[in-house]
XYZ file of N, CA and C in Angstrom:
570
model
N 11.484 173.846 -44.841
C 13.083 173.362 -45.642
C 13.936 174.554 -46.496
N 15.317 174.791 -46.381
C 16.087 175.835 -46.681
C 15.747 176.014 -48.059
N 15.845 177.367 -48.101
C 15.773 178.102 -49.455
C 17.002 177.264 -50.599
N 16.345 177.607 -52.475
C 18.505 176.948 -52.540
C 19.293 178.634 -52.583
N 18.228 179.953 -52.044
C 19.482 180.846 -51.423
C 20.383 180.264 -51.523
N 20.327 179.930 -49.965
C 21.360 180.011 -48.955
C 22.560 178.650 -49.703
N 22.320 178.323 -50.505
C 22.954 177.044 -50.704
C 24.482 178.173 -52.099
N 24.371 179.074 -52.148
C 24.950 179.385 -52.700
C 26.021 179.915 -51.733
N 26.654 179.976 -50.259
C 27.510 180.198 -50.100
C 27.437 180.377 -48.842
N 28.232 181.309 -48.040
C 28.759 181.533 -47.121
C 28.084 182.953 -46.969
N 27.865 183.866 -47.896
C 27.772 185.149 -47.853
C 25.870 185.713 -47.514
N 25.679 184.556 -48.119
C 23.547 184.459 -47.383
C 23.125 184.014 -46.537
N 24.172 183.759 -45.591
C 23.873 182.772 -44.342
C 24.101 183.906 -43.520
N 23.104 184.582 -42.134
C 22.927 185.174 -40.483
C 24.231 185.343 -40.452
N 25.162 186.607 -39.481
C 25.957 187.043 -39.300
C 26.045 186.647 -37.488
N 24.954 187.385 -37.765
C 24.802 186.813 -35.622
C 25.103 185.730 -35.265
N 26.233 184.858 -34.784
C 26.240 183.905 -34.641
C 24.821 183.422 -33.957
N 24.631 183.694 -32.589
C 23.041 182.850 -32.632
C 22.005 182.676 -33.336
N 22.448 183.318 -34.232
C 21.386 182.964 -35.623
C 21.612 182.253 -35.977
N 23.209 181.978 -36.645
C 23.453 180.691 -36.906
C 23.646 179.827 -36.548
N 23.708 179.612 -34.953
C 23.765 178.339 -34.504
C 21.691 178.034 -34.414
N 21.587 179.039 -34.367
C 19.057 178.373 -34.354
C 19.366 177.841 -35.640
N 19.629 178.309 -37.100
C 20.070 178.165 -38.005
C 20.407 176.553 -38.465
N 21.305 176.314 -38.249
C 22.226 174.811 -37.823
C 21.234 173.484 -37.460
N 21.085 174.350 -35.681
C 20.431 173.851 -34.808
C 19.397 172.826 -35.746
N 18.615 173.974 -36.237
C 17.045 173.869 -37.126
C 17.169 172.412 -38.029
N 18.181 172.704 -39.361
C 18.700 172.360 -40.226
C 19.222 170.866 -39.715
N 19.534 170.790 -39.198
C 20.655 169.427 -38.164
C 19.273 168.527 -38.399
N 18.208 169.344 -37.231
C 17.253 168.125 -37.003
C 16.138 168.278 -38.218
N 16.263 168.608 -39.445
C 15.321 168.481 -40.288
C 16.042 167.187 -41.089
N 17.458 167.719 -41.102
C 18.048 166.297 -41.531
C 18.562 165.066 -41.671
N 17.877 164.809 -40.577
C 18.292 163.764 -39.849
C 17.065 162.538 -39.771
N 17.388 161.541 -40.132
C 16.486 160.914 -40.405
C 15.861 160.194 -38.632
N 16.305 160.223 -37.864
C 15.958 159.520 -36.350
C 15.435 161.137 -35.746
N 15.534 162.347 -36.527
C 14.541 163.454 -35.808
C 13.905 163.752 -35.981
N 13.590 165.249 -37.181
C 12.587 165.891 -37.611
C 12.333 165.767 -39.258
N 13.095 164.885 -39.889
C 12.949 165.126 -40.992
C 12.542 163.425 -41.663
N 13.615 162.593 -42.505
C 12.359 161.831 -42.793
C 13.013 160.483 -42.285
N 12.258 159.772 -42.402
C 11.697 158.421 -41.716
C 12.386 156.845 -42.066
N 12.196 157.789 -43.507
C 12.374 156.760 -44.274
C 13.203 157.152 -45.649
N 13.621 157.006 -46.601
C 14.355 157.042 -47.338
C 13.694 157.330 -48.737
N 13.325 158.748 -49.651
C 12.577 159.253 -49.883
C 12.793 158.280 -51.688
N 13.285 157.013 -51.747
C 13.866 156.472 -52.721
C 13.207 155.346 -52.746
N 12.566 154.633 -54.606
C 11.385 153.388 -54.599
C 13.294 152.040 -54.533
N 13.006 151.512 -53.837
C 14.050 150.054 -52.985
C 15.812 149.700 -53.408
N 14.906 149.084 -55.058
C 16.545 149.536 -55.954
C 17.389 150.824 -56.067
N 16.553 151.797 -56.240
C 17.407 152.922 -56.518
C 18.167 153.412 -55.136
N 17.302 152.736 -54.089
C 17.839 153.561 -52.455
C 18.802 152.233 -51.939
N 18.413 150.987 -53.095
C 19.460 150.015 -52.148
C 21.632 150.743 -53.428
N 21.031 150.617 -54.888
C 22.100 151.559 -55.317
C 22.817 152.646 -55.256
N 21.911 152.942 -54.329
C 22.351 154.168 -53.483
C 23.197 154.342 -52.543
N 23.158 153.187 -51.688
C 23.778 152.356 -50.852
C 25.175 152.359 -51.167
N 25.476 151.147 -52.361
C 26.144 150.950 -52.296
C 27.147 151.953 -53.072
N 26.473 152.782 -54.483
C 27.312 154.042 -54.868
C 28.482 154.949 -53.307
N 27.612 154.904 -52.298
C 28.298 155.825 -51.488
C 29.348 154.587 -50.159
N 28.984 153.099 -50.841
C 30.167 152.792 -50.031
C 31.160 152.286 -50.704
N 30.742 152.433 -51.946
C 31.812 152.888 -53.203
C 33.448 153.634 -53.380
N 32.037 154.903 -52.777
C 32.866 155.642 -52.876
C 33.276 156.063 -51.685
N 34.037 155.254 -50.364
C 34.490 155.833 -49.206
C 35.819 155.614 -49.174
N 36.561 155.572 -48.335
C 37.309 155.653 -48.033
C 37.754 153.636 -48.440
N 38.600 152.490 -48.700
C 38.455 151.493 -49.409
C 39.742 150.793 -48.344
N 40.435 151.661 -47.475
C 40.512 151.570 -45.672
C 40.026 151.843 -44.606
N 38.498 151.772 -45.295
C 37.953 152.412 -43.764
C 36.766 152.983 -44.334
N 36.309 151.643 -45.692
C 34.492 151.496 -45.907
C 33.491 152.022 -44.659
N 32.384 152.810 -46.244
C 31.759 152.974 -45.205
C 30.078 152.307 -45.352
N 29.985 152.238 -43.567
C 29.137 150.863 -43.012
C 28.430 151.000 -43.417
N 27.227 149.514 -43.895
C 25.949 150.187 -44.538
C 24.779 151.042 -43.663
N 25.064 151.441 -42.526
C 24.513 151.849 -41.279
C 24.491 153.083 -41.838
N 25.445 153.493 -42.026
C 25.738 154.679 -42.056
C 25.492 155.915 -42.974
N 25.475 154.579 -44.347
C 25.232 154.387 -46.116
C 24.087 155.167 -46.090
N 22.669 154.348 -45.052
C 21.783 154.849 -44.861
C 21.207 155.810 -44.699
N 21.861 156.289 -42.835
C 21.792 157.622 -42.397
C 22.114 158.728 -43.357
N 23.056 158.335 -44.277
C 23.361 160.202 -44.994
C 22.773 159.960 -46.009
N 21.715 159.480 -46.398
C 20.997 159.241 -47.389
C 19.092 159.991 -46.287
N 19.038 160.175 -45.613
C 17.854 160.525 -44.565
C 18.581 162.233 -45.147
N 17.430 162.942 -45.419
C 17.478 164.445 -45.555
C 16.701 165.357 -44.807
N 15.610 166.334 -45.799
C 14.582 167.075 -45.032
C 13.715 166.450 -46.077
N 12.119 166.480 -44.255
C 11.345 166.410 -45.174
C 11.061 166.668 -47.059
N 10.305 166.140 -48.058
C 9.654 165.899 -48.926
C 11.138 166.236 -49.461
N 12.130 165.313 -49.506
C 13.078 165.973 -50.756
C 14.140 164.165 -51.118
N 14.713 164.319 -51.713
C 14.688 163.400 -52.494
C 16.787 163.344 -52.544
N 16.995 162.090 -52.188
C 18.386 161.784 -51.570
C 18.963 161.939 -53.349
N 20.594 162.185 -54.074
C 20.904 162.618 -55.408
C 22.516 162.089 -54.853
N 23.008 161.189 -55.312
C 24.571 159.987 -54.751
C 25.126 161.039 -55.981
N 26.412 161.768 -55.780
C 27.091 162.398 -56.898
C 27.388 160.624 -56.882
N 28.476 159.981 -56.899
C 28.899 158.783 -56.656
C 30.908 159.352 -56.899
N 31.108 158.174 -57.341
C 32.505 158.147 -57.054
C 33.594 159.306 -58.082
N 33.772 160.077 -57.746
C 35.106 161.237 -58.174
C 34.239 162.354 -58.481
N 33.090 162.236 -58.295
C 32.341 162.949 -58.724
C 32.605 164.668 -57.871
N 32.393 166.197 -58.439
C 32.302 167.484 -58.036
C 31.317 167.060 -57.099
N 31.647 168.031 -56.605
C 30.784 169.269 -55.477
C 30.194 167.531 -54.185
N 28.780 168.246 -53.319
C 29.114 166.900 -51.988
C 28.221 165.384 -53.062
N 28.658 164.860 -51.887
C 28.038 163.220 -52.194
C 27.191 162.727 -52.332
N 26.002 163.536 -51.371
C 24.292 163.549 -51.145
C 23.775 164.724 -51.548
N 22.898 165.301 -53.199
C 22.488 166.459 -53.127
C 20.833 165.960 -52.447
N 20.203 166.902 -52.004
C 18.624 166.189 -51.797
C 18.127 167.553 -51.850
N 17.203 167.053 -52.992
C 16.620 167.887 -54.224
C 15.080 167.941 -53.416
N 14.540 169.400 -53.698
C 12.885 169.528 -53.293
C 12.004 169.804 -54.593
N 10.872 170.251 -54.336
C 9.953 170.477 -55.061
C 10.944 170.709 -56.487
N 10.394 170.130 -57.519
C 11.103 171.069 -58.651
C 12.546 170.873 -58.718
N 12.942 169.443 -58.530
C 14.494 168.988 -58.259
C 15.409 170.036 -57.988
N 15.530 171.110 -57.510
C 15.970 171.467 -57.086
C 16.823 171.495 -55.476
N 18.213 171.966 -55.194
C 19.259 171.428 -54.017
C 18.487 172.233 -53.208
N 17.928 171.628 -52.386
C 17.654 172.022 -51.006
C 18.273 171.643 -49.525
N 19.973 170.953 -49.815
C 20.847 170.436 -49.005
C 21.961 169.469 -49.293
N 22.826 170.181 -48.779
C 24.162 169.014 -49.309
C 24.895 168.671 -48.461
N 24.873 167.038 -48.677
C 25.962 166.367 -47.385
C 26.808 166.153 -47.857
N 28.362 166.142 -47.273
C 29.817 165.395 -47.449
C 29.391 163.905 -46.894
N 30.121 162.766 -47.072
C 30.447 161.983 -46.700
C 31.858 161.688 -46.346
N 33.006 161.484 -45.172
C 33.727 161.501 -44.782
C 33.701 159.619 -44.164
N 35.272 159.306 -44.277
C 35.391 158.146 -43.552
C 36.947 157.710 -43.139
N 37.082 158.090 -41.960
C 38.121 158.590 -41.510
C 39.019 157.862 -40.351
N 39.759 157.397 -40.507
C 40.562 156.515 -39.056
C 41.356 157.592 -38.528
N 42.294 158.920 -38.750
C 42.960 159.551 -38.184
C 43.370 160.318 -39.399
N 44.791 160.675 -39.037
C 44.684 161.321 -40.467
C 44.721 163.100 -39.708
N 44.740 163.532 -40.607
C 44.503 165.364 -41.203
C 42.632 165.078 -40.514
N 42.497 165.913 -40.553
C 40.572 165.850 -39.163
C 40.362 166.915 -40.379
N 41.116 168.250 -39.578
C 41.440 169.419 -39.939
C 41.453 169.840 -41.705
N 42.276 169.206 -42.385
C 41.784 169.090 -43.809
C 41.387 169.026 -44.222
N 40.444 167.644 -43.913
C 39.642 166.981 -44.369
C 38.444 167.404 -43.828
N 38.125 168.028 -42.720
C 36.530 169.431 -43.161
C 36.272 170.408 -43.742
N 38.344 171.036 -44.006
C 38.299 172.169 -44.558
C 37.751 171.424 -46.441
N 38.025 170.302 -46.640
C 37.821 170.345 -48.254
C 36.351 170.017 -48.171
N 36.252 169.483 -46.864
C 35.005 168.698 -47.283
C 33.795 169.798 -47.059
N 33.850 170.927 -46.192
C 32.689 172.752 -46.300
C 33.335 172.894 -47.789
N 34.259 172.551 -48.923
C 34.178 173.379 -49.887
C 33.273 172.274 -50.520
N 32.718 171.120 -50.758
C 32.050 170.297 -51.245
C 31.132 170.495 -51.320
N 31.122 171.580 -49.753
C 29.176 171.493 -49.754
C 28.784 173.036 -50.013
N 29.397 173.187 -50.592
C 29.777 174.951 -50.901
C 29.651 175.241 -49.430
N 29.556 175.935 -48.819
C 30.264 176.284 -46.947
C 28.648 176.265 -46.284
N 27.997 175.126 -47.149
C 26.384 175.245 -46.505
C 26.410 174.194 -46.198
N 25.946 172.936 -45.487
C 25.834 171.956 -45.280
C 26.432 170.663 -44.805
N 26.217 169.800 -44.604
C 26.835 168.390 -43.580
C 27.642 167.740 -43.447
N 28.978 167.786 -43.069
C 29.859 166.503 -42.699
C 29.979 165.663 -42.276
N 29.159 164.608 -42.866
C 28.764 163.536 -42.335
C 30.287 162.822 -42.379
N 30.857 161.990 -40.865
C 31.681 161.517 -41.407
C 31.775 159.974 -40.096
N 32.292 158.876 -40.878
C 32.709 158.039 -39.991
C 33.586 157.753 -39.418
N 34.040 157.205 -38.156
C 35.831 157.762 -37.653
C 35.330 156.388 -36.167
N 36.277 156.018 -36.293
C 36.248 154.415 -35.092
C 35.646 155.203 -33.635
N 34.986 154.007 -33.026
C 34.348 154.130 -31.672
C 35.172 154.806 -30.561
N 35.165 155.547 -29.887
C 35.224 155.832 -28.858
C 36.963 157.178 -29.769
N 36.322 157.661 -30.664
C 37.903 159.085 -31.455
C 37.334 160.132 -30.346
N 37.872 160.459 -30.025
C 37.772 162.107 -29.292
C 37.473 163.468 -30.192
N 35.969 163.408 -30.333
C 35.965 164.437 -31.666
C 36.232 166.257 -31.127
N 35.795 165.587 -29.797
C 35.455 167.346 -28.982
C 37.021 167.713 -29.792
N 37.857 167.062 -29.355
C 39.660 167.252 -29.432
C 40.288 167.627 -30.797
N 39.038 166.471 -31.632
C 39.108 167.210 -32.852
C 38.741 168.464 -33.811
N 38.058 168.896 -33.302
C 37.451 170.330 -33.538
C 38.125 171.836 -32.676
N 38.155 170.694 -31.417
C 39.201 172.170 -31.221
C 40.610 172.267 -31.594
N 41.472 171.211 -32.347
C 42.418 171.496 -33.138
C 42.317 172.147 -34.422
N 41.317 171.506 -34.837
C 39.975 172.162 -36.106
C 39.752 174.192 -35.641
N 39.222 173.833 -34.750
C 39.066 175.769 -34.826
C 40.655 176.501 -33.884
N 41.380 175.821 -33.273
C 42.301 176.586 -32.960
C 43.453 177.207 -33.670
N 43.386 176.328 -34.967
C 44.567 176.614 -36.228
C 43.493 177.904 -36.919
N 42.673 178.449 -36.794
C 41.777 179.387 -37.593
C 42.084 180.900 -36.216
N 41.656 181.023 -37.401
C 41.579 182.755 -36.091
C 40.094 182.914 -36.594
N 38.997 184.537 -36.196
C 37.449 183.980 -36.167
C 37.009 184.594 -37.563
N 38.008 185.435 -37.844
C 37.825 185.727 -39.283
C 38.057 184.303 -40.325
N 39.310 183.246 -40.139
C 38.757 182.774 -40.734
C 37.928 181.159 -40.766
N 37.279 181.308 -39.785
C 35.945 180.635 -39.469
C 34.714 181.395 -39.937
N 34.861 182.568 -40.570
C 33.799 182.646 -40.749
C 33.457 182.306 -41.522
N 33.844 181.692 -43.258
C 33.365 180.903 -44.219
C 32.791 179.384 -43.794
N 32.734 179.453 -42.284
C 32.696 178.080 -41.593
C 30.940 178.295 -41.353
N 30.717 179.328 -41.624
C 28.921 179.235 -39.796
C 28.169 178.311 -41.181
N 28.275 178.114 -41.736
C 26.784 177.128 -42.323
C 27.324 176.005 -42.510
N 28.564 175.819 -41.695
C 28.947 174.193 -41.780
C 28.339 173.004 -40.505
N 28.219 172.133 -40.194
C 28.658 171.492 -39.360
C 28.593 169.866 -39.665
N 28.700 169.089 -38.389
C 29.936 167.980 -39.455
C 28.842 167.334 -37.812
N 28.773 166.141 -37.991
C 28.429 165.217 -37.411
C 29.105 163.295 -37.331
N 29.505 163.451 -36.285
C 30.660 161.940 -36.624
C 29.718 160.752 -36.249
N 30.272 159.705 -36.342
C 28.887 158.082 -36.116
C 30.409 157.078 -36.588
N 30.551 156.278 -35.326
C 31.171 155.274 -35.185
C 30.337 154.235 -36.507
N 31.402 153.343 -37.074
C 30.936 152.998 -37.844
C 29.417 151.333 -37.560
N 28.334 151.719 -35.904
C 27.688 150.504 -35.587
C 26.822 152.106 -36.265
N 27.161 153.151 -36.098
C 26.157 154.600 -36.707
C 25.936 154.649 -35.438
N 26.020 155.015 -33.763
C 26.334 155.315 -32.603
C 26.728 157.519 -33.055
N 26.010 157.473 -33.147
C 26.566 159.233 -32.860
C 27.216 159.370 -31.861
N 28.843 160.332 -31.932
C 30.300 159.972 -31.081
C 30.268 161.211 -31.120
N 29.656 162.131 -31.603
C 29.954 163.723 -31.531
C 30.070 164.741 -32.691
N 29.566 165.641 -32.787
C 29.532 166.560 -33.296
C 29.653 168.362 -33.010
N 29.583 169.352 -34.032
C 30.127 170.954 -33.734
C 29.829 171.163 -34.981
N 30.285 172.603 -34.914
C 29.716 174.231 -35.852
C 30.772 173.815 -36.245
N 31.676 173.966 -37.616
C 32.623 174.160 -38.010
C 33.654 175.676 -37.617
N 32.186 177.092 -37.806
C 32.301 177.538 -38.215
C 32.115 178.965 -36.163
N 31.551 177.955 -35.548
C 31.461 178.623 -34.702
C 32.039 177.990 -32.913
N 33.655 178.678 -32.943
C 34.112 177.989 -31.986
C 33.689 177.482 -31.115
N 33.991 176.173 -30.824
C 33.646 175.134 -29.096
C 32.075 175.433 -29.008
N 31.032 175.329 -30.309
C 30.546 175.098 -30.408
C 30.000 173.763 -31.094
N 30.231 172.838 -30.192
C 29.365 171.327 -29.582
C 28.164 170.929 -29.686
N 27.378 169.576 -29.986
C 26.361 169.139 -29.633
C 26.578 167.996 -29.547
């Protein structure tokens, strides 16, 4: 599990692109409930239901977060507990707390039908303090690679440096992952 020191922002992250890539791939696998992270959500049933409802209620009213994606967004690194900020909350939508209640991982949840993907990724990166995941729901068939290319194309390498600890995963409303990439590493998709 990630130390809380790394959650202070991009200055505490490795600078070598290969090390950043390895770190982010490891964290992505640990934070994915279907990968090496939690297979179940570390909340009692009533709290889990309430957390799912808060995520859905805080999503785009014209393109609500699906229940399957809300459930997936609550799965985090092993031995952590999700805490949902709720509507209008500052910071990440979901913070995963480790031992002693320390922040171990942050996730921002977005529901986009189009619009300004690059601008939304910039705002979401700030929400996770440039270290964590942006979990996005978009319509099936969205060309995530093209959207990421636009994000990278509008920024210099120096501009991208602050995003090196942020990755984005995009899911359709049925929960199928339709794309992923690292915002700070030009051309790095998964």
